[in-house]
PDB file of C-alpha atoms in Angstrom:
ATOM      1  CA  ALA A  21     -13.006   8.190  43.490  1.00 68.00           C
ATOM      2  CA  GLN A  22      -8.835   8.248  43.067  1.00 80.00           C
ATOM      3  CA  SER A  23      -8.259  12.003  43.358  1.00 89.00           C
ATOM      4  CA  VAL A  24      -4.897  14.066  43.972  1.00 94.00           C
ATOM      5  CA  THR A  25      -5.217  17.256  46.114  1.00 95.00           C
ATOM      6  CA  GLN A  26      -2.732  20.227  45.270  1.00 96.00           C
ATOM      7  CA  LEU A  27      -4.580  23.275  47.696  1.00 90.00           C
ATOM      8  CA  ASP A  28      -1.823  25.823  46.258  1.00 93.00           C
ATOM      9  CA  SER A  29      -2.936  27.155  43.451  1.00 93.00           C
ATOM     10  CA  GLN A  30      -0.138  29.760  43.174  1.00 95.00           C
ATOM     11  CA  VAL A  31       2.855  29.782  45.021  1.00 97.00           C
ATOM     12  CA  PRO A  32       5.063  33.012  44.831  1.00 97.00           C
ATOM     13  CA  VAL A  33       8.575  33.032  46.677  1.00 97.00           C
ATOM     14  CA  PHE A  34      11.422  35.032  46.375  1.00 97.00           C
ATOM     15  CA  GLU A  35      14.763  34.049  44.870  1.00 97.00           C
ATOM     16  CA  GLU A  36      16.892  31.888  47.089  1.00 97.00           C
ATOM     17  CA  ALA A  37      14.062  31.592  49.655  1.00 97.00           C
ATOM     18  CA  PRO A  38      12.737  27.744  50.299  1.00 97.00           C
ATOM     19  CA  VAL A  39       9.701  26.395  48.865  1.00 97.00           C
ATOM     20  CA  GLU A  40       7.140  23.703  49.316  1.00 97.00           C
ATOM     21  CA  LEU A  41       4.472  22.617  47.142  1.00 97.00           C
ATOM     22  CA  ARG A  42       1.918  20.474  48.982  1.00 97.00           C
ATOM     23  CA  CYS A  43       0.546  17.196  47.183  1.00 96.00           C
ATOM     24  CA  ASN A  44      -1.660  14.803  49.255  1.00 95.00           C
ATOM     25  CA  TYR A  45      -4.027  11.810  47.425  1.00 93.00           C
ATOM     26  CA  SER A  46      -6.325   9.246  48.165  1.00 89.00           C
ATOM     27  CA  SER A  47      -5.630   6.502  49.770  1.00 73.00           C
ATOM     28  CA  SER A  48      -4.744   3.134  48.383  1.00 69.00           C
ATOM     29  CA  VAL A  49      -2.884   0.074  48.598  1.00 72.00           C
ATOM     30  CA  SER A  50      -0.229   0.983  46.364  1.00 78.00           C
ATOM     31  CA  VAL A  51       0.429   3.978  44.385  1.00 85.00           C
ATOM     32  CA  TYR A  52       3.676   5.637  42.500  1.00 90.00           C
ATOM     33  CA  LEU A  53       3.750   8.946  42.258  1.00 92.00           C
ATOM     34  CA  PHE A  54       5.328  11.873  40.588  1.00 94.00           C
ATOM     35  CA  TRP A  55       5.740  15.440  40.009  1.00 96.00           C
ATOM     36  CA  TYR A  56       5.764  16.981  36.517  1.00 95.00           C
ATOM     37  CA  VAL A  57       6.763  20.388  35.656  1.00 95.00           C
ATOM     38  CA  GLN A  58       5.873  22.266  32.406  1.00 93.00           C
ATOM     39  CA  TYR A  59       8.070  25.625  31.994  1.00 92.00           C
ATOM     40  CA  PRO A  60       6.344  28.575  30.037  1.00 86.00           C
ATOM     41  CA  ASN A  61       5.611  26.873  26.503  1.00 80.00           C
ATOM     42  CA  GLN A  62       6.509  23.625  26.935  1.00 85.00           C
ATOM     43  CA  GLY A  63       5.438  20.127  27.379  1.00 85.00           C
ATOM     44  CA  LEU A  64       4.978  18.427  30.632  1.00 90.00           C
ATOM     45  CA  GLN A  65       8.425  16.902  31.914  1.00 91.00           C
ATOM     46  CA  LEU A  66       8.770  14.288  34.688  1.00 92.00           C
ATOM     47  CA  LEU A  67      10.823  15.816  37.613  1.00 95.00           C
ATOM     48  CA  LEU A  68      11.053  12.796  40.200  1.00 94.00           C
ATOM     49  CA  LYS A  69       9.172   9.702  40.653  1.00 92.00           C
ATOM     50  CA  TYR A  70       8.526   7.463  43.948  1.00 91.00           C
ATOM     51  CA  LEU A  71       8.229   3.734  43.087  1.00 87.00           C
ATOM     52  CA  SER A  72       9.423   1.788  46.270  1.00 84.00           C
ATOM     53  CA  GLY A  73      12.509   2.081  48.755  1.00 86.00           C
ATOM     54  CA  SER A  74      13.751   5.290  49.717  1.00 87.00           C
ATOM     55  CA  THR A  75      10.913   7.530  50.873  1.00 88.00           C
ATOM     56  CA  LEU A  76      12.890  10.615  49.457  1.00 90.00           C
ATOM     57  CA  VAL A  77      13.774  11.094  46.203  1.00 90.00           C
ATOM     58  CA  GLU A  78      15.401  13.792  44.700  1.00 89.00           C
ATOM     59  CA  SER A  79      15.723  15.278  40.842  1.00 90.00           C
ATOM     60  CA  ILE A  80      18.860  17.054  38.985  1.00 84.00           C
ATOM     61  CA  ASN A  81      17.877  20.322  39.673  1.00 89.00           C
ATOM     62  CA  GLY A  82      17.583  20.078  43.964  1.00 93.00           C
ATOM     63  CA  PHE A  83      14.041  19.340  44.544  1.00 96.00           C
ATOM     64  CA  GLU A  84      13.146  16.750  46.732  1.00 96.00           C
ATOM     65  CA  ALA A  85       9.407  14.960  47.965  1.00 96.00           C
ATOM     66  CA  GLU A  86       9.235  12.543  50.308  1.00 94.00           C
ATOM     67  CA  PHE A  87       6.384   9.862  50.117  1.00 92.00           C
ATOM     68  CA  ASN A  88       4.646   9.745  53.707  1.00 92.00           C
ATOM     69  CA  LYS A  89       2.194   6.922  53.665  1.00 89.00           C
ATOM     70  CA  SER A  90       0.394   7.451  56.491  1.00 90.00           C
ATOM     71  CA  GLN A  91       0.042  10.974  55.474  1.00 91.00           C
ATOM     72  CA  THR A  92      -0.928   9.887  52.122  1.00 92.00           C
ATOM     73  CA  SER A  93       1.287  13.061  50.933  1.00 94.00           C
ATOM     74  CA  PHE A  94       4.219  13.611  48.590  1.00 96.00           C
ATOM     75  CA  HIS A  95       5.221  16.981  48.821  1.00 97.00           C
ATOM     76  CA  LEU A  96       7.553  18.683  46.933  1.00 97.00           C
ATOM     77  CA  ARG A  97      10.605  20.941  48.592  1.00 97.00           C
ATOM     78  CA  LYS A  98      13.694  22.761  47.434  1.00 97.00           C
ATOM     79  CA  PRO A  99      16.059  24.664  50.034  1.00 97.00           C
ATOM     80  CA  SER A 100      16.836  27.392  47.676  1.00 97.00           C
ATOM     81  CA  VAL A 101      14.517  28.578  44.435  1.00 97.00           C
ATOM     82  CA  HIS A 102      15.797  30.274  41.329  1.00 96.00           C
ATOM     83  CA  ILE A 103      14.418  32.183  38.938  1.00 96.00           C
ATOM     84  CA  SER A 104      14.404  29.312  36.496  1.00 95.00           C
ATOM     85  CA  ASP A 105      12.477  27.274  38.787  1.00 96.00           C
ATOM     86  CA  THR A 106       9.676  29.259  37.955  1.00 96.00           C
ATOM     87  CA  ALA A 107       6.823  26.905  36.412  1.00 96.00           C
ATOM     88  CA  GLU A 108       3.228  24.889  36.868  1.00 96.00           C
ATOM     89  CA  TYR A 109       3.821  22.044  38.854  1.00 97.00           C
ATOM     90  CA  PHE A 110       1.659  18.856  38.864  1.00 97.00           C
ATOM     91  CA  CYS A 111       1.501  16.209  41.674  1.00 96.00           C
ATOM     92  CA  ALA A 112       0.385  12.640  39.822  1.00 94.00           C
ATOM     93  CA  VAL A 113      -0.253   9.324  41.163  1.00 91.00           C
ATOM     94  CA  LEU A 114      -0.547   5.964  39.238  1.00 88.00           C
ATOM     95  CA  TYR A 115      -2.533   3.571  41.425  1.00 79.00           C
ATOM     96  CA  SER A 116      -1.312   0.073  40.565  1.00 71.00           C
ATOM     97  CA  GLY A 117      -2.626  -3.292  39.756  1.00 63.00           C
ATOM     98  CA  GLY A 118      -5.368  -1.404  37.211  1.00 58.00           C
ATOM     99  CA  TYR A 119      -4.246   0.392  33.989  1.00 62.00           C
ATOM    100  CA  GLN A 120      -1.942   2.822  33.369  1.00 76.00           C
ATOM    101  CA  LYS A 121      -3.922   6.162  33.620  1.00 84.00           C
ATOM    102  CA  VAL A 122      -2.469   8.427  35.875  1.00 89.00           C
ATOM    103  CA  THR A 123      -4.271  10.763  37.822  1.00 91.00           C
ATOM    104  CA  PHE A 124      -2.975  14.771  37.740  1.00 95.00           C
ATOM    105  CA  GLY A 125      -3.473  16.997  40.604  1.00 95.00           C
ATOM    106  CA  ILE A 126      -4.716  20.406  39.474  1.00 95.00           C
ATOM    107  CA  GLY A 127      -1.118  22.214  39.397  1.00 96.00           C
ATOM    108  CA  THR A 128       0.525  24.798  41.483  1.00 97.00           C
ATOM    109  CA  LYS A 129       2.054  27.916  39.627  1.00 96.00           C
ATOM    110  CA  LEU A 130       5.655  28.656  40.810  1.00 97.00           C
ATOM    111  CA  GLN A 131       6.237  31.918  40.811  1.00 96.00           C
ATOM    112  CA  VAL A 132       9.785  32.936  41.445  1.00 97.00           C
ATOM    113  CA  ILE A 133      10.470  36.848  42.492  1.00 96.00           C
ATOM    114  CA  PRO A 134      13.809  38.632  42.020  1.00 94.00           C
TER     115      PRO A 134
ATOM    116  CA  GLU B  30      15.295  10.607  19.545  1.00 64.00           C
ATOM    117  CA  ALA B  31      12.734  12.617  18.704  1.00 80.00           C
ATOM    118  CA  GLY B  32      10.209  12.741  21.507  1.00 90.00           C
ATOM    119  CA  VAL B  33       6.371  12.903  21.335  1.00 93.00           C
ATOM    120  CA  THR B  34       4.960  15.544  19.015  1.00 94.00           C
ATOM    121  CA  GLN B  35       1.626  16.862  18.654  1.00 95.00           C
ATOM    122  CA  PHE B  36       0.097  19.040  16.064  1.00 96.00           C
ATOM    123  CA  PRO B  37      -1.433  21.554  15.543  1.00 96.00           C
ATOM    124  CA  SER B  38      -0.088  23.428  18.550  1.00 94.00           C
ATOM    125  CA  HIS B  39      -2.927  25.649  18.485  1.00 95.00           C
ATOM    126  CA  SER B  40      -6.273  25.655  16.826  1.00 97.00           C
ATOM    127  CA  VAL B  41      -9.037  28.186  16.855  1.00 97.00           C
ATOM    128  CA  ILE B  42     -12.365  26.782  15.637  1.00 96.00           C
ATOM    129  CA  GLU B  43     -15.979  27.615  16.010  1.00 96.00           C
ATOM    130  CA  LYS B  44     -18.889  25.762  17.753  1.00 96.00           C
ATOM    131  CA  GLY B  45     -20.226  23.103  15.391  1.00 96.00           C
ATOM    132  CA  GLN B  46     -16.953  22.765  13.662  1.00 97.00           C
ATOM    133  CA  THR B  47     -14.721  19.423  13.184  1.00 97.00           C
ATOM    134  CA  VAL B  48     -11.197  19.702  14.460  1.00 97.00           C
ATOM    135  CA  THR B  49      -8.668  16.441  14.364  1.00 98.00           C
ATOM    136  CA  LEU B  50      -5.553  16.577  16.747  1.00 98.00           C
ATOM    137  CA  ARG B  51      -2.626  14.622  15.416  1.00 97.00           C
ATOM    138  CA  CYS B  52      -0.063  12.749  17.863  1.00 97.00           C
ATOM    139  CA  ASP B  53       3.104  10.958  16.884  1.00 96.00           C
ATOM    140  CA  PRO B  54       4.483   8.748  19.538  1.00 96.00           C
ATOM    141  CA  ILE B  55       8.217   8.106  20.398  1.00 94.00           C
ATOM    142  CA  SER B  56       9.028   5.460  17.741  1.00 93.00           C
ATOM    143  CA  GLY B  57       8.681   1.842  19.451  1.00 91.00           C
ATOM    144  CA  HIS B  58       6.489   3.022  22.237  1.00 93.00           C
ATOM    145  CA  ASP B  59       3.351   0.678  22.394  1.00 92.00           C
ATOM    146  CA  ASN B  60       1.083   2.899  24.671  1.00 93.00           C
ATOM    147  CA  LEU B  61       0.078   5.560  24.074  1.00 95.00           C
ATOM    148  CA  TYR B  62      -2.472   8.316  25.783  1.00 95.00           C
ATOM    149  CA  TRP B  63      -4.580  11.218  25.655  1.00 97.00           C
ATOM    150  CA  TYR B  64      -5.128  13.460  28.638  1.00 97.00           C
ATOM    151  CA  ARG B  65      -7.174  16.823  28.475  1.00 97.00           C
ATOM    152  CA  ARG B  66      -6.373  19.905  30.599  1.00 95.00           C
ATOM    153  CA  VAL B  67      -9.785  22.146  30.949  1.00 94.00           C
ATOM    154  CA  MET B  68      -9.087  25.619  32.152  1.00 87.00           C
ATOM    155  CA  GLY B  69      -8.630  26.046  35.557  1.00 84.00           C
ATOM    156  CA  LYS B  70      -8.764  21.910  36.410  1.00 90.00           C
ATOM    157  CA  GLU B  71      -6.853  18.992  36.463  1.00 93.00           C
ATOM    158  CA  ILE B  72      -5.257  17.117  33.892  1.00 95.00           C
ATOM    159  CA  LYS B  73      -7.498  14.064  33.041  1.00 95.00           C
ATOM    160  CA  PHE B  74      -7.146  11.251  31.240  1.00 94.00           C
ATOM    161  CA  LEU B  75      -9.253  10.414  28.007  1.00 96.00           C
ATOM    162  CA  LEU B  76      -8.066   7.082  26.899  1.00 94.00           C
ATOM    163  CA  HIS B  77      -5.288   4.742  26.481  1.00 93.00           C
ATOM    164  CA  PHE B  78      -4.046   2.876  22.905  1.00 93.00           C
ATOM    165  CA  VAL B  79      -1.913  -0.561  23.354  1.00 92.00           C
ATOM    166  CA  LYS B  80      -0.780  -0.662  19.797  1.00 92.00           C
ATOM    167  CA  GLU B  81      -3.606  -0.032  17.462  1.00 93.00           C
ATOM    168  CA  SER B  82      -6.287  -1.538  20.257  1.00 92.00           C
ATOM    169  CA  LYS B  83      -8.138   0.924  22.874  1.00 93.00           C
ATOM    170  CA  GLN B  84      -7.005  -0.402  26.366  1.00 90.00           C
ATOM    171  CA  ASP B  85      -9.360   2.129  28.668  1.00 90.00           C
ATOM    172  CA  GLU B  86     -11.294   4.812  27.149  1.00 92.00           C
ATOM    173  CA  SER B  87     -12.881   5.408  30.408  1.00 90.00           C
ATOM    174  CA  GLY B  88     -12.349   8.961  30.218  1.00 92.00           C
ATOM    175  CA  MET B  89     -13.770   9.931  26.563  1.00 94.00           C
ATOM    176  CA  PRO B  90     -16.359  12.772  27.626  1.00 92.00           C
ATOM    177  CA  ASN B  91     -19.012  11.441  24.978  1.00 92.00           C
ATOM    178  CA  ASN B  92     -19.330  10.150  21.431  1.00 93.00           C
ATOM    179  CA  ARG B  93     -18.565  13.228  19.830  1.00 96.00           C
ATOM    180  CA  PHE B  94     -14.776  12.383  20.582  1.00 97.00           C
ATOM    181  CA  LEU B  95     -13.057   9.907  18.114  1.00 97.00           C
ATOM    182  CA  ALA B  96      -9.840   8.488  18.854  1.00 97.00           C
ATOM    183  CA  GLU B  97      -8.015   6.339  16.106  1.00 96.00           C
ATOM    184  CA  ARG B  98      -4.348   4.738  15.933  1.00 96.00           C
ATOM    185  CA  THR B  99      -4.458   2.998  12.497  1.00 85.00           C
ATOM    186  CA  GLY B 100      -1.462   0.657  12.635  1.00 87.00           C
ATOM    187  CA  GLY B 101      -0.266   1.390  15.774  1.00 84.00           C
ATOM    188  CA  THR B 102       1.718   3.976  15.068  1.00 92.00           C
ATOM    189  CA  TYR B 103       0.703   8.109  15.071  1.00 96.00           C
ATOM    190  CA  SER B 104      -3.066   8.837  16.642  1.00 97.00           C
ATOM    191  CA  THR B 105      -5.478  11.275  16.136  1.00 97.00           C
ATOM    192  CA  LEU B 106      -8.459  12.983  18.267  1.00 98.00           C
ATOM    193  CA  LYS B 107     -11.568  13.858  16.355  1.00 97.00           C
ATOM    194  CA  VAL B 108     -13.675  16.009  17.951  1.00 97.00           C
ATOM    195  CA  GLN B 109     -17.174  16.584  16.161  1.00 96.00           C
ATOM    196  CA  PRO B 110     -18.932  18.655  16.547  1.00 96.00           C
ATOM    197  CA  ALA B 111     -17.190  20.849  18.735  1.00 96.00           C
ATOM    198  CA  GLU B 112     -18.371  22.375  21.631  1.00 96.00           C
ATOM    199  CA  LEU B 113     -17.227  25.834  23.673  1.00 96.00           C
ATOM    200  CA  GLU B 114     -16.820  23.121  26.413  1.00 95.00           C
ATOM    201  CA  ASP B 115     -14.043  21.210  24.751  1.00 96.00           C
ATOM    202  CA  SER B 116     -11.232  24.158  25.080  1.00 97.00           C
ATOM    203  CA  GLY B 117      -8.607  23.069  26.695  1.00 96.00           C
ATOM    204  CA  VAL B 118      -4.876  21.791  26.218  1.00 95.00           C
ATOM    205  CA  TYR B 119      -4.864  18.044  24.652  1.00 97.00           C
ATOM    206  CA  PHE B 120      -1.928  16.386  25.657  1.00 96.00           C
ATOM    207  CA  CYS B 121      -0.831  12.678  24.094  1.00 96.00           C
ATOM    208  CA  ALA B 122       2.001  10.181  26.055  1.00 95.00           C
ATOM    209  CA  SER B 123       3.556   7.426  25.082  1.00 94.00           C
ATOM    210  CA  SER B 124       5.459   4.408  26.768  1.00 91.00           C
ATOM    211  CA  GLN B 125       7.033   1.295  26.075  1.00 88.00           C
ATOM    212  CA  GLY B 126       5.431  -2.055  26.378  1.00 75.00           C
ATOM    213  CA  GLY B 127       6.552  -4.191  28.925  1.00 62.00           C
ATOM    214  CA  GLY B 128       3.583  -6.015  30.048  1.00 54.00           C
ATOM    215  CA  SER B 129       3.444  -7.111  34.088  1.00 49.00           C
ATOM    216  CA  SER B 130       6.801  -7.585  34.593  1.00 52.00           C
ATOM    217  CA  ARG B 131       7.500  -3.931  35.164  1.00 58.00           C
ATOM    218  CA  PRO B 132       6.037  -1.904  38.030  1.00 61.00           C
ATOM    219  CA  TYR B 133       4.821   0.950  35.328  1.00 73.00           C
ATOM    220  CA  ASN B 134       5.878   2.510  32.093  1.00 78.00           C
ATOM    221  CA  GLU B 135       7.099   5.984  32.079  1.00 84.00           C
ATOM    222  CA  GLN B 136       4.746   8.238  30.044  1.00 89.00           C
ATOM    223  CA  PHE B 137       6.503  11.310  28.013  1.00 91.00           C
ATOM    224  CA  PHE B 138       4.429  13.749  27.406  1.00 92.00           C
ATOM    225  CA  GLY B 139       4.386  16.016  24.000  1.00 92.00           C
ATOM    226  CA  PRO B 140       3.792  19.653  24.086  1.00 91.00           C
ATOM    227  CA  GLY B 141       0.017  19.630  23.863  1.00 94.00           C
ATOM    228  CA  THR B 142      -2.629  21.313  21.232  1.00 96.00           C
ATOM    229  CA  ARG B 143      -4.518  24.475  22.593  1.00 95.00           C
ATOM    230  CA  LEU B 144      -7.989  24.095  21.592  1.00 97.00           C
ATOM    231  CA  THR B 145     -10.054  27.218  21.338  1.00 97.00           C
ATOM    232  CA  VAL B 146     -13.800  26.605  20.294  1.00 97.00           C
ATOM    233  CA  LEU B 147     -15.534  29.871  19.800  1.00 96.00           C
TER     234      LEU B 147
END
């Protein structure tokens, strides 16, 4: 079965420190990868996506993720977090060739400590 | 342009009652999806409409759940009768049509409806 694993359910980090949120997915021939973010009391927002091409993708607010096919990973990183980054982050995969059904990880709560 | 909207934002009902959730997709989006997140678990796919037709309903938990999309615009998800395990956040998403020429259609999510069954 297709699955996405986010090993860390909660990640506390001090403001201005770096952070990495880990994501691994079950192997498939072709995948599209996403990170969604849910800020408190808001809906899911797409943070960044990998469809093809460069394996390093970036968001407008300083996050980046790297697609690693050999390790089936798509870890999310930010070199210096802000209080406003406090949110829950979901890694997600769309397995191409089938229906448009997104498979999500369990989510990682990022808590930025002042 | 308005995003995906969902109503109500919260619903608290007793076991055995009926609840209907509504989703209004972004105007012009042919694809509409329902997902659910039970507390502490992953967000899981329920079903996918293309216009008014069910493209994929493989994630529907059982026959207590009925989804409709009459006219290909808004959609409703009815739970009848509700059970305790139906509690969770129900998300709706929509995306443009585009057929096989597009690699994928970005799904835009609504804020969700938090359902609590007591």
